[in-house]
GROMACS .gro file of C-alpha atoms in nm:
model
  452
    1MET     CA    1   0.014   3.104  -2.097
    2GLY     CA    2   0.139   3.388  -1.876
    3ASN     CA    3  -0.057   3.252  -1.578
    4ILE     CA    4   0.097   2.905  -1.620
    5TYR     CA    5   0.445   3.060  -1.634
    6ASN     CA    6   0.384   3.267  -1.320
    7SER     CA    7   0.236   2.969  -1.133
    8SER     CA    8   0.532   2.749  -1.226
    9LYS     CA    9   0.773   3.025  -1.123
   10ASN     CA   10   0.602   3.060  -0.783
   11VAL     CA   11   0.611   2.683  -0.725
   12ILE     CA   12   0.984   2.669  -0.801
   13GLN     CA   13   1.054   2.969  -0.577
   14ASN     CA   14   0.856   2.811  -0.292
   15LEU     CA   15   1.040   2.481  -0.333
   16ILE     CA   16   1.377   2.658  -0.317
   17LYS     CA   17   1.264   2.854  -0.011
   18GLU     CA   18   1.149   2.539   0.171
   19ASN     CA   19   1.470   2.358   0.080
   20LYS     CA   20   1.682   2.639   0.222
   21GLU     CA   21   1.507   2.589   0.556
   22ASN     CA   22   1.566   2.213   0.544
   23SER     CA   23   1.787   2.053   0.279
   24SER     CA   24   1.582   1.732   0.294
   25PHE     CA   25   1.265   1.894   0.152
   26ILE     CA   26   1.325   1.854  -0.223
   27PRO     CA   27   1.506   1.515  -0.197
   28ILE     CA   28   1.215   1.363   0.003
   29LEU     CA   29   0.963   1.510  -0.239
   30LEU     CA   30   1.157   1.377  -0.540
   31VAL     CA   31   1.150   1.022  -0.404
   32LEU     CA   32   0.776   1.036  -0.328
   33VAL     CA   33   0.660   1.186  -0.659
   34SER     CA   34   0.878   0.950  -0.864
   35ILE     CA   35   0.730   0.631  -0.711
   36PRO     CA   36   0.468   0.585  -0.990
   37LEU     CA   37   0.740   0.636  -1.254
   38SER     CA   38   0.993   0.379  -1.374
   39PHE     CA   39   1.215   0.205  -1.119
   40ALA     CA   40   1.523   0.369  -1.275
   41ILE     CA   41   1.390   0.722  -1.215
   42ASN     CA   42   1.288   0.638  -0.860
   43ASN     CA   43   1.632   0.486  -0.793
   44VAL     CA   44   1.798   0.806  -0.918
   45ALA     CA   45   1.574   1.010  -0.686
   46LEU     CA   46   1.668   0.781  -0.396
   47GLY     CA   47   2.036   0.827  -0.484
   48ILE     CA   48   1.995   1.208  -0.477
   49PHE     CA   49   1.821   1.178  -0.139
   50LEU     CA   50   2.115   0.986   0.011
   51LEU     CA   51   2.381   1.204  -0.153
   52VAL     CA   52   2.227   1.525  -0.018
   53ALA     CA   53   2.191   1.365   0.326
   54LEU     CA   54   2.562   1.281   0.333
   55ILE     CA   55   2.676   1.619   0.197
   56THR     CA   56   2.462   1.830   0.432
   57PHE     CA   57   2.506   1.612   0.743
   58LYS     CA   58   2.582   1.796   1.065
   59LYS     CA   59   2.667   1.618   1.386
   60GLU     CA   60   2.416   1.818   1.591
   61ASN     CA   61   2.130   1.700   1.366
   62PHE     CA   62   2.187   1.332   1.444
   63GLY     CA   63   1.962   1.181   1.708
   64PHE     CA   64   1.842   0.839   1.820
   65GLN     CA   65   1.493   0.762   1.689
   66LYS     CA   66   1.342   0.426   1.775
   67GLU     CA   67   1.102   0.448   1.482
   68LEU     CA   68   1.396   0.439   1.241
   69ILE     CA   69   1.600   0.180   1.431
   70LEU     CA   70   1.315  -0.069   1.378
   71PHE     CA   71   1.375  -0.053   1.002
   72LEU     CA   72   1.744  -0.125   1.050
   73LEU     CA   73   1.656  -0.429   1.263
   74PHE     CA   74   1.405  -0.541   1.001
   75TYR     CA   75   1.663  -0.531   0.722
   76PHE     CA   76   1.923  -0.698   0.944
   77LEU     CA   77   1.679  -0.987   0.997
   78MET     CA   78   1.626  -1.012   0.621
   79THR     CA   79   2.003  -1.025   0.567
   80ALA     CA   80   2.051  -1.282   0.841
   81SER     CA   81   1.785  -1.506   0.682
   82TYR     CA   82   2.029  -1.569   0.395
   83PHE     CA   83   2.224  -1.805   0.621
   84TRP     CA   84   1.925  -2.037   0.682
   85SER     CA   85   1.732  -1.971   0.362
   86ILE     CA   86   1.609  -2.274   0.167
   87ASP     CA   87   1.676  -2.071  -0.151
   88PRO     CA   88   1.983  -1.849  -0.082
   89LYS     CA   89   1.997  -1.726  -0.443
   90GLU     CA   90   1.645  -1.581  -0.425
   91THR     CA   91   1.713  -1.432  -0.083
   92LEU     CA   92   2.028  -1.258  -0.205
   93ALA     CA   93   1.845  -1.119  -0.508
   94ALA     CA   94   1.559  -0.989  -0.291
   95LEU     CA   95   1.794  -0.805  -0.053
   96SER     CA   96   1.878  -0.547  -0.321
   97LYS     CA   97   1.506  -0.480  -0.377
   98GLU     CA   98   1.452  -0.429  -0.003
   99ILE     CA   99   1.752  -0.196   0.040
  100PRO     CA  100   1.526   0.115   0.077
  101LEU     CA  101   1.432  -0.027   0.420
  102ILE     CA  102   1.777   0.072   0.542
  103LEU     CA  103   1.879   0.354   0.306
  104ILE     CA  104   1.575   0.578   0.366
  105PRO     CA  105   1.591   0.562   0.750
  106ILE     CA  106   1.967   0.634   0.736
  107GLY     CA  107   1.889   0.941   0.525
  108PHE     CA  108   1.635   1.062   0.780
  109LEU     CA  109   1.885   1.006   1.062
  110LEU     CA  110   2.140   1.223   0.881
  111PHE     CA  111   1.896   1.505   0.797
  112LYS     CA  112   1.770   1.738   1.067
  113ASN     CA  113   1.412   1.683   1.181
  114ILE     CA  114   1.143   1.818   0.953
  115ALA     CA  115   0.897   2.064   1.105
  116SER     CA  116   0.530   1.964   1.093
  117GLU     CA  117   0.458   2.259   0.864
  118GLN     CA  118   0.713   2.133   0.613
  119LYS     CA  119   0.570   1.781   0.634
  120GLY     CA  120   0.236   1.931   0.538
  121LYS     CA  121   0.398   2.111   0.245
  122ILE     CA  122   0.557   1.786   0.122
  123ILE     CA  123   0.219   1.610   0.133
  124GLU     CA  124   0.065   1.909  -0.047
  125TYR     CA  125   0.313   1.899  -0.337
  126TYR     CA  126   0.288   1.518  -0.346
  127SER     CA  127  -0.092   1.540  -0.368
  128TYR     CA  128  -0.090   1.786  -0.657
  129THR     CA  129   0.160   1.564  -0.839
  130ILE     CA  130  -0.073   1.266  -0.792
  131VAL     CA  131  -0.354   1.476  -0.946
  132ALA     CA  132  -0.128   1.522  -1.251
  133PHE     CA  133  -0.070   1.143  -1.271
  134VAL     CA  134  -0.444   1.077  -1.244
  135LEU     CA  135  -0.518   1.328  -1.519
  136TYR     CA  136  -0.254   1.165  -1.741
  137TYR     CA  137  -0.395   0.814  -1.696
  138LEU     CA  138  -0.752   0.930  -1.759
  139ILE     CA  139  -0.648   1.105  -2.082
  140ARG     CA  140  -0.452   0.792  -2.175
  141ALA     CA  141  -0.761   0.576  -2.112
  142ILE     CA  142  -0.985   0.801  -2.326
  143ILE     CA  143  -0.741   0.797  -2.619
  144ARG     CA  144  -0.696   0.419  -2.596
  145TYR     CA  145  -1.072   0.368  -2.574
  146PHE     CA  146  -1.127   0.551  -2.904
  147ILE     CA  147  -0.848   0.345  -3.063
  148TYR     CA  148  -0.947  -0.002  -2.932
  149HIS     CA  149  -1.318   0.051  -2.839
  150ASP     CA  150  -1.259  -0.147  -2.519
  151ALA     CA  151  -1.420  -0.024  -2.193
  152ARG     CA  152  -1.155  -0.210  -1.991
  153MET     CA  153  -0.924   0.083  -2.061
  154PHE     CA  154  -1.104   0.271  -1.779
  155PHE     CA  155  -1.067   0.006  -1.507
  156TYR     CA  156  -0.803  -0.168  -1.292
  157HIS     CA  157  -0.488  -0.289  -1.474
  158GLY     CA  158  -0.428  -0.536  -1.754
  159GLU     CA  159  -0.156  -0.796  -1.793
  160ASN     CA  160   0.213  -0.746  -1.870
  161ASP     CA  161   0.164  -0.863  -2.230
  162LYS     CA  162  -0.185  -0.712  -2.267
  163ASP     CA  163  -0.197  -0.360  -2.129
  164TYR     CA  164  -0.573  -0.306  -2.139
  165GLY     CA  165  -0.622  -0.148  -1.794
  166LEU     CA  166  -0.645   0.204  -1.655
  167VAL     CA  167  -0.285   0.179  -1.532
  168PRO     CA  168  -0.007  -0.061  -1.644
  169LYS     CA  169   0.022  -0.396  -1.465
  170LEU     CA  170   0.373  -0.307  -1.347
  171LEU     CA  171   0.239   0.000  -1.168
  172ASN     CA  172  -0.046  -0.211  -1.022
  173ALA     CA  173  -0.395  -0.073  -0.967
  174ILE     CA  174  -0.398  -0.166  -0.596
  175HIS     CA  175  -0.072   0.013  -0.527
  176MET     CA  176  -0.184   0.316  -0.729
  177SER     CA  177  -0.506   0.322  -0.525
  178VAL     CA  178  -0.300   0.368  -0.208
  179PHE     CA  179  -0.088   0.645  -0.363
  180VAL     CA  180  -0.403   0.827  -0.475
  181ALA     CA  181  -0.581   0.769  -0.141
  182ILE     CA  182  -0.319   0.973   0.049
  183ALA     CA  183  -0.368   1.264  -0.193
  184PHE     CA  184  -0.746   1.228  -0.163
  185PHE     CA  185  -0.732   1.263   0.215
  186TYR     CA  186  -0.507   1.569   0.186
  187PHE     CA  187  -0.777   1.756  -0.009
  188PHE     CA  188  -1.074   1.597   0.169
  189THR     CA  189  -0.955   1.683   0.521
  190LYS     CA  190  -0.849   2.044   0.465
  191GLU     CA  191  -1.025   2.264   0.722
  192ALA     CA  192  -1.084   2.556   0.485
  193LYS     CA  193  -1.171   2.380   0.162
  194SER     CA  194  -1.202   2.580  -0.158
  195LYS     CA  195  -1.417   2.471  -0.451
  196THR     CA  196  -1.099   2.342  -0.614
  197ASP     CA  197  -1.019   2.124  -0.310
  198THR     CA  198  -1.371   1.980  -0.313
  199PHE     CA  199  -1.351   1.912  -0.686
  200LEU     CA  200  -1.011   1.742  -0.654
  201SER     CA  201  -1.141   1.527  -0.366
  202ILE     CA  202  -1.428   1.403  -0.586
  203PHE     CA  203  -1.194   1.367  -0.884
  204LEU     CA  204  -0.945   1.150  -0.693
  205PHE     CA  205  -1.215   0.942  -0.527
  206GLY     CA  206  -1.366   0.873  -0.869
  207PHE     CA  207  -1.027   0.750  -0.990
  208ILE     CA  208  -0.998   0.519  -0.686
  209LEU     CA  209  -1.337   0.372  -0.783
  210LEU     CA  210  -1.214   0.312  -1.139
  211LEU     CA  211  -0.903   0.136  -1.009
  212SER     CA  212  -1.147  -0.116  -0.858
  213SER     CA  213  -0.956  -0.225  -0.549
  214LYS     CA  214  -1.248  -0.321  -0.324
  215ASN     CA  215  -1.036  -0.331  -0.010
  216ILE     CA  216  -0.900   0.022  -0.062
  217ILE     CA  217  -1.241   0.159  -0.164
  218LEU     CA  218  -1.399   0.019   0.153
  219VAL     CA  219  -1.125   0.158   0.380
  220VAL     CA  220  -1.129   0.499   0.209
  221VAL     CA  221  -1.508   0.527   0.250
  222LEU     CA  222  -1.491   0.423   0.618
  223LEU     CA  223  -1.206   0.665   0.691
  224ALA     CA  224  -1.391   0.946   0.512
  225LEU     CA  225  -1.697   0.878   0.730
  226VAL     CA  226  -1.482   0.873   1.044
  227HIS     CA  227  -1.335   1.210   0.953
  228LEU     CA  228  -1.673   1.354   0.865
  229PHE     CA  229  -1.834   1.245   1.192
  230PHE     CA  230  -1.549   1.274   1.442
  231PHE     CA  231  -1.267   1.496   1.312
  232SER     CA  232  -1.435   1.778   1.122
  233LYS     CA  233  -1.546   2.098   1.299
  234THR     CA  234  -1.911   1.999   1.292
  235GLY     CA  235  -1.812   1.654   1.416
  236HIS     CA  236  -1.656   1.800   1.732
  237LYS     CA  237  -1.971   2.000   1.807
  238LEU     CA  238  -2.207   1.706   1.760
  239ARG     CA  239  -1.995   1.407   1.864
  240LEU     CA  240  -2.261   1.207   2.052
  241ARG     CA  241  -2.518   1.256   1.779
  242ASN     CA  242  -2.261   1.165   1.515
  243LEU     CA  243  -2.166   0.848   1.705
  244ILE     CA  244  -2.530   0.739   1.703
  245VAL     CA  245  -2.580   0.836   1.337
  246PHE     CA  246  -2.256   0.664   1.235
  247GLY     CA  247  -2.357   0.341   1.411
  248LEU     CA  248  -2.704   0.350   1.258
  249LEU     CA  249  -2.561   0.422   0.912
  250ILE     CA  250  -2.326   0.123   0.923
  251GLY     CA  251  -2.608  -0.095   1.059
  252ILE     CA  252  -2.848   0.014   0.784
  253ILE     CA  253  -2.588  -0.040   0.511
  254LEU     CA  254  -2.514  -0.393   0.632
  255SER     CA  255  -2.885  -0.465   0.680
  256ILE     CA  256  -2.997  -0.369   0.330
  257GLY     CA  257  -3.109  -0.690   0.165
  258ARG     CA  258  -2.890  -0.695  -0.142
  259ILE     CA  259  -2.576  -0.572   0.033
  260LYS     CA  260  -2.623  -0.822   0.314
  261ASP     CA  261  -2.673  -1.100   0.059
  262ARG     CA  262  -2.352  -0.996  -0.121
  263PHE     CA  263  -2.154  -1.033   0.201
  264LYS     CA  264  -2.319  -1.370   0.268
  265VAL     CA  265  -2.236  -1.485  -0.083
  266GLU     CA  266  -1.879  -1.365  -0.039
  267PHE     CA  267  -1.823  -1.576   0.270
  268GLN     CA  268  -2.054  -1.876   0.225
  269THR     CA  269  -2.102  -1.981  -0.136
  270ASN     CA  270  -1.948  -2.015  -0.477
  271THR     CA  271  -1.916  -1.672  -0.634
  272ASN     CA  272  -1.720  -1.487  -0.895
  273LYS     CA  273  -1.727  -1.172  -0.680
  274SER     CA  274  -1.461  -1.091  -0.427
  275LEU     CA  275  -1.369  -0.839  -0.158
  276SER     CA  276  -1.005  -0.884  -0.251
  277THR     CA  277  -0.869  -0.823  -0.597
  278ASN     CA  278  -0.830  -1.130  -0.817
  279VAL     CA  279  -0.478  -1.263  -0.868
  280ILE     CA  280  -0.540  -1.412  -1.212
  281GLU     CA  281  -0.730  -1.218  -1.478
  282GLY     CA  282  -0.908  -1.321  -1.796
  283VAL     CA  283  -1.073  -1.638  -1.666
  284PRO     CA  284  -1.259  -1.825  -1.944
  285SER     CA  285  -1.630  -1.896  -1.907
  286GLY     CA  286  -1.740  -2.233  -1.774
  287VAL     CA  287  -1.477  -2.267  -1.501
  288HIS     CA  288  -1.570  -2.356  -1.144
  289TYR     CA  289  -1.545  -2.068  -0.896
  290VAL     CA  290  -1.399  -2.190  -0.568
  291SER     CA  291  -1.586  -2.070  -0.257
  292ILE     CA  292  -1.412  -1.964   0.063
  293LYS     CA  293  -1.528  -2.282   0.235
  294GLU     CA  294  -1.391  -2.498  -0.049
  295ALA     CA  295  -1.061  -2.307  -0.046
  296TRP     CA  296  -1.026  -2.391   0.322
  297THR     CA  297  -1.149  -2.753   0.325
  298ASN     CA  298  -1.121  -2.921  -0.018
  299PRO     CA  299  -0.871  -3.210  -0.010
  300THR     CA  300  -0.786  -3.144  -0.376
  301PHE     CA  301  -0.880  -2.919  -0.667
  302THR     CA  302  -0.883  -2.942  -1.045
  303THR     CA  303  -0.706  -2.729  -1.303
  304ASN     CA  304  -1.053  -2.601  -1.398
  305ASP     CA  305  -1.102  -2.448  -1.050
  306TYR     CA  306  -1.072  -2.070  -1.030
  307PHE     CA  307  -0.997  -1.880  -0.708
  308ASN     CA  308  -1.130  -1.528  -0.676
  309GLY     CA  309  -0.929  -1.279  -0.471
  310THR     CA  310  -1.069  -1.366  -0.129
  311ALA     CA  311  -1.082  -1.742  -0.185
  312PHE     CA  312  -0.720  -1.746  -0.300
  313ARG     CA  313  -0.605  -1.556   0.007
  314VAL     CA  314  -0.792  -1.803   0.227
  315TYR     CA  315  -0.624  -2.091   0.042
  316GLN     CA  316  -0.283  -1.925   0.092
  317LEU     CA  317  -0.350  -1.885   0.464
  318ARG     CA  318  -0.435  -2.256   0.476
  319VAL     CA  319  -0.108  -2.334   0.296
  320PHE     CA  320   0.087  -2.116   0.539
  321LEU     CA  321  -0.057  -2.293   0.845
  322GLU     CA  322   0.017  -2.634   0.693
  323LEU     CA  323   0.376  -2.531   0.610
  324MET     CA  324   0.434  -2.403   0.962
  325LYS     CA  325   0.301  -2.730   1.102
  326GLU     CA  326   0.510  -2.946   0.866
  327ASN     CA  327   0.838  -2.749   0.892
  328ASP     CA  328   1.037  -2.636   1.193
  329VAL     CA  329   1.060  -2.269   1.087
  330PHE     CA  330   0.855  -2.088   1.354
  331PHE     CA  331   1.151  -1.875   1.466
  332THR     CA  332   1.343  -1.847   1.138
  333GLY     CA  333   1.103  -1.876   0.846
  334PHE     CA  334   1.215  -2.013   0.509
  335GLY     CA  335   1.429  -1.709   0.430
  336LEU     CA  336   1.352  -1.382   0.250
  337ASN     CA  337   1.166  -1.450  -0.078
  338ALA     CA  338   1.235  -1.824  -0.033
  339SER     CA  339   0.881  -1.946   0.029
  340TYR     CA  340   0.800  -1.997  -0.341
  341PRO     CA  341   0.934  -2.356  -0.364
  342LYS     CA  342   0.710  -2.454  -0.072
  343ILE     CA  343   0.408  -2.274  -0.225
  344LYS     CA  344   0.473  -2.459  -0.551
  345GLU     CA  345   0.492  -2.794  -0.370
  346LYS     CA  346   0.149  -2.726  -0.220
  347ALA     CA  347   0.011  -2.619  -0.559
  348VAL     CA  348   0.125  -2.952  -0.706
  349HIS     CA  349  -0.014  -3.140  -0.407
  350TYR     CA  350  -0.357  -2.976  -0.441
  351ASN     CA  351  -0.355  -2.997  -0.823
  352LEU     CA  352  -0.398  -2.624  -0.882
  353TYR     CA  353  -0.386  -2.454  -1.221
  354MET     CA  354  -0.014  -2.421  -1.304
  355GLY     CA  355  -0.029  -2.190  -1.605
  356THR     CA  356   0.038  -2.272  -1.970
  357LYS     CA  357   0.341  -2.408  -2.153
  358ASN     CA  358   0.415  -2.066  -2.298
  359ASP     CA  359   0.352  -1.887  -1.968
  360PRO     CA  360   0.407  -2.117  -1.666
  361ASP     CA  361   0.428  -1.817  -1.431
  362SER     CA  362   0.059  -1.741  -1.492
  363GLY     CA  363  -0.040  -2.026  -1.258
  364TYR     CA  364  -0.121  -2.008  -0.887
  365GLN     CA  365   0.209  -2.168  -0.788
  366SER     CA  366   0.399  -1.848  -0.876
  367LYS     CA  367   0.193  -1.620  -0.651
  368ASN     CA  368   0.310  -1.507  -0.308
  369PHE     CA  369   0.093  -1.516   0.004
  370HIS     CA  370  -0.081  -1.186  -0.077
  371ASN     CA  371  -0.072  -1.103   0.294
  372GLN     CA  372   0.218  -0.909   0.441
  373TYR     CA  373   0.175  -1.051   0.791
  374VAL     CA  374   0.175  -1.409   0.663
  375GLN     CA  375   0.461  -1.332   0.422
  376ASN     CA  376   0.675  -1.198   0.707
  377PHE     CA  377   0.599  -1.497   0.930
  378ALA     CA  378   0.663  -1.753   0.654
  379GLU     CA  379   0.995  -1.606   0.541
  380LEU     CA  380   1.137  -1.428   0.848
  381GLY     CA  381   0.975  -1.621   1.132
  382VAL     CA  382   0.788  -1.490   1.433
  383PHE     CA  383   1.035  -1.204   1.490
  384GLY     CA  384   0.970  -1.077   1.139
  385VAL     CA  385   0.598  -1.039   1.201
  386ILE     CA  386   0.654  -0.895   1.551
  387LEU     CA  387   0.879  -0.621   1.410
  388LEU     CA  388   0.615  -0.535   1.150
  389LEU     CA  389   0.339  -0.520   1.411
  390ILE     CA  390   0.549  -0.293   1.636
  391MET     CA  391   0.602  -0.056   1.340
  392LEU     CA  392   0.228  -0.043   1.270
  393ILE     CA  393   0.140   0.012   1.637
  394ILE     CA  394   0.388   0.300   1.666
  395ASN     CA  395   0.248   0.445   1.341
  396VAL     CA  396  -0.108   0.450   1.480
  397LYS     CA  397   0.011   0.580   1.818
  398ASN     CA  398   0.198   0.873   1.660
  399ALA     CA  399  -0.092   0.950   1.427
  400TYR     CA  400  -0.309   0.988   1.736
  401LYS     CA  401  -0.051   1.212   1.904
  402THR     CA  402  -0.014   1.447   1.609
  403LYS     CA  403  -0.388   1.464   1.535
  404ASP     CA  404  -0.292   1.455   1.166
  405PHE     CA  405  -0.571   1.275   0.981
  406VAL     CA  406  -0.360   1.214   0.669
  407HIS     CA  407  -0.113   1.030   0.894
  408PHE     CA  408  -0.407   0.850   1.054
  409ALA     CA  409  -0.537   0.749   0.708
  410PHE     CA  410  -0.192   0.626   0.603
  411ALA     CA  411  -0.167   0.412   0.919
  412PHE     CA  412  -0.499   0.236   0.866
  413LEU     CA  413  -0.457   0.202   0.490
  414MET     CA  414  -0.133   0.011   0.553
  415ILE     CA  415  -0.288  -0.213   0.820
  416SER     CA  416  -0.571  -0.301   0.580
  417LEU     CA  417  -0.356  -0.333   0.269
  418PHE     CA  418  -0.118  -0.574   0.443
  419LEU     CA  419  -0.411  -0.813   0.490
  420THR     CA  420  -0.451  -0.860   0.114
  421GLU     CA  421  -0.112  -0.771  -0.037
  422SER     CA  422   0.256  -0.847   0.025
  423PHE     CA  423   0.316  -0.474  -0.029
  424LEU     CA  424   0.666  -0.458   0.118
  425TRP     CA  425   0.787  -0.733  -0.115
  426ARG     CA  426   0.742  -0.492  -0.411
  427GLN     CA  427   0.990  -0.213  -0.488
  428ARG     CA  428   0.728   0.064  -0.512
  429GLY     CA  429   0.561  -0.068  -0.199
  430VAL     CA  430   0.873  -0.072   0.014
  431VAL     CA  431   0.983   0.278  -0.100
  432PHE     CA  432   0.635   0.427  -0.044
  433PHE     CA  433   0.583   0.269   0.299
  434THR     CA  434   0.932   0.347   0.428
  435MET     CA  435   0.939   0.705   0.303
  436MET     CA  436   0.588   0.793   0.425
  437TYR     CA  437   0.648   0.615   0.757
  438CYS     CA  438   0.973   0.803   0.820
  439LEU     CA  439   0.820   1.134   0.711
  440PHE     CA  440   0.517   1.103   0.940
  441ASN     CA  441   0.688   0.946   1.243
  442THR     CA  442   1.015   1.137   1.283
  443GLY     CA  443   1.058   1.458   1.478
  444ILE     CA  444   0.732   1.420   1.670
  445VAL     CA  445   0.719   1.633   1.985
  446GLN     CA  446   0.569   1.459   2.287
  447TYR     CA  447   0.288   1.649   2.458
  448ASN     CA  448   0.378   1.820   2.788
  449SER     CA  449   0.748   1.783   2.706
  450LYS     CA  450   1.007   2.059   2.751
  451ALA     CA  451   1.029   2.104   2.373
  452GLU     CA  452   0.651   2.157   2.362
   0.00000   0.00000   0.00000
């Protein structure tokens, strides 16, 4: 008990010390660690972040940062889309959810730049907090398993009305996978790893496996291999050999009969397996599983057709291309969050499953594009997707400059996640992306500069 008290006391003292050096330390940390909690708590943390930024603002701290200006332009485009939106009511409602896109960058503009050492400390405290969340959800799953005797308590997420998953549906297993992945890479990439760091790396990776987001699992494994072969100390010493071994390893994995067949099945035939997470759960037996080819070419479907995660995303891409061809919205899009009426029209046209009388929102017509690039293009036009791509390019470029692998992992996790999720159209997603992006990309010193 005494050790816990002393540890807690030391943590608090260190937090106070760091915050004295830069008043943004605790506010930034509060926003990040409250993301998995309720929206109300995260909103309070965001309010504290802005209040402290305003109170402690000093004129000499303010500086032009193009990385942050991009977010202001992005939100301005969202606001402007109200005037041409096909559903102004939905656009107006969505603007409040997207407000972190402008509030967080403004906060970073008002605070003085954070030193790289303090950024590392923020990620450290964030990572240990994520370990606490993971421990909580595992204990929760064990208790619920003994009560309900249902193994689903250890995997993915359930539904809003049937919370049978490892994490609640509102938290979302895919989003939680990303939050945990950043913490995993903090422990995994430490140069001087203790036994505790190694254990926590394995512990967090195991939780990512249980969350069952195939996309995130694949990217995490690939990034871990990249770090192992090219960024670790042994990797620098044996780079050429590691390049050969890495290429052979990937080739062998993809050449193994069963794994190769799984990828063929994924892209060529009817299957109930998917690289992307399914958008509708609890499918009854006897339904027809739509293949990727059918999702792209079928002139019509039946209400008995079921789309797995990848097939549905292919269908949505098909719908997007048809909508862009049929409507003159290349430069403007349909307006923020205003694409749903058009998606529903296509669902009716193709005779998709539209849900039940008691729960009409459970049908495919209520699902967004599940692709952030497509979502941006459909609702904000070509400039919306260009702005997003510029952000991602700058993110990768700065990750390379700083040689920070956690930043590097964040950059590529976002690029990959945006292919299968409309992450920025969710409150937790927009807060996480904006806060992490601003944290990693502000105050970067250019090499060979006077400041260096």
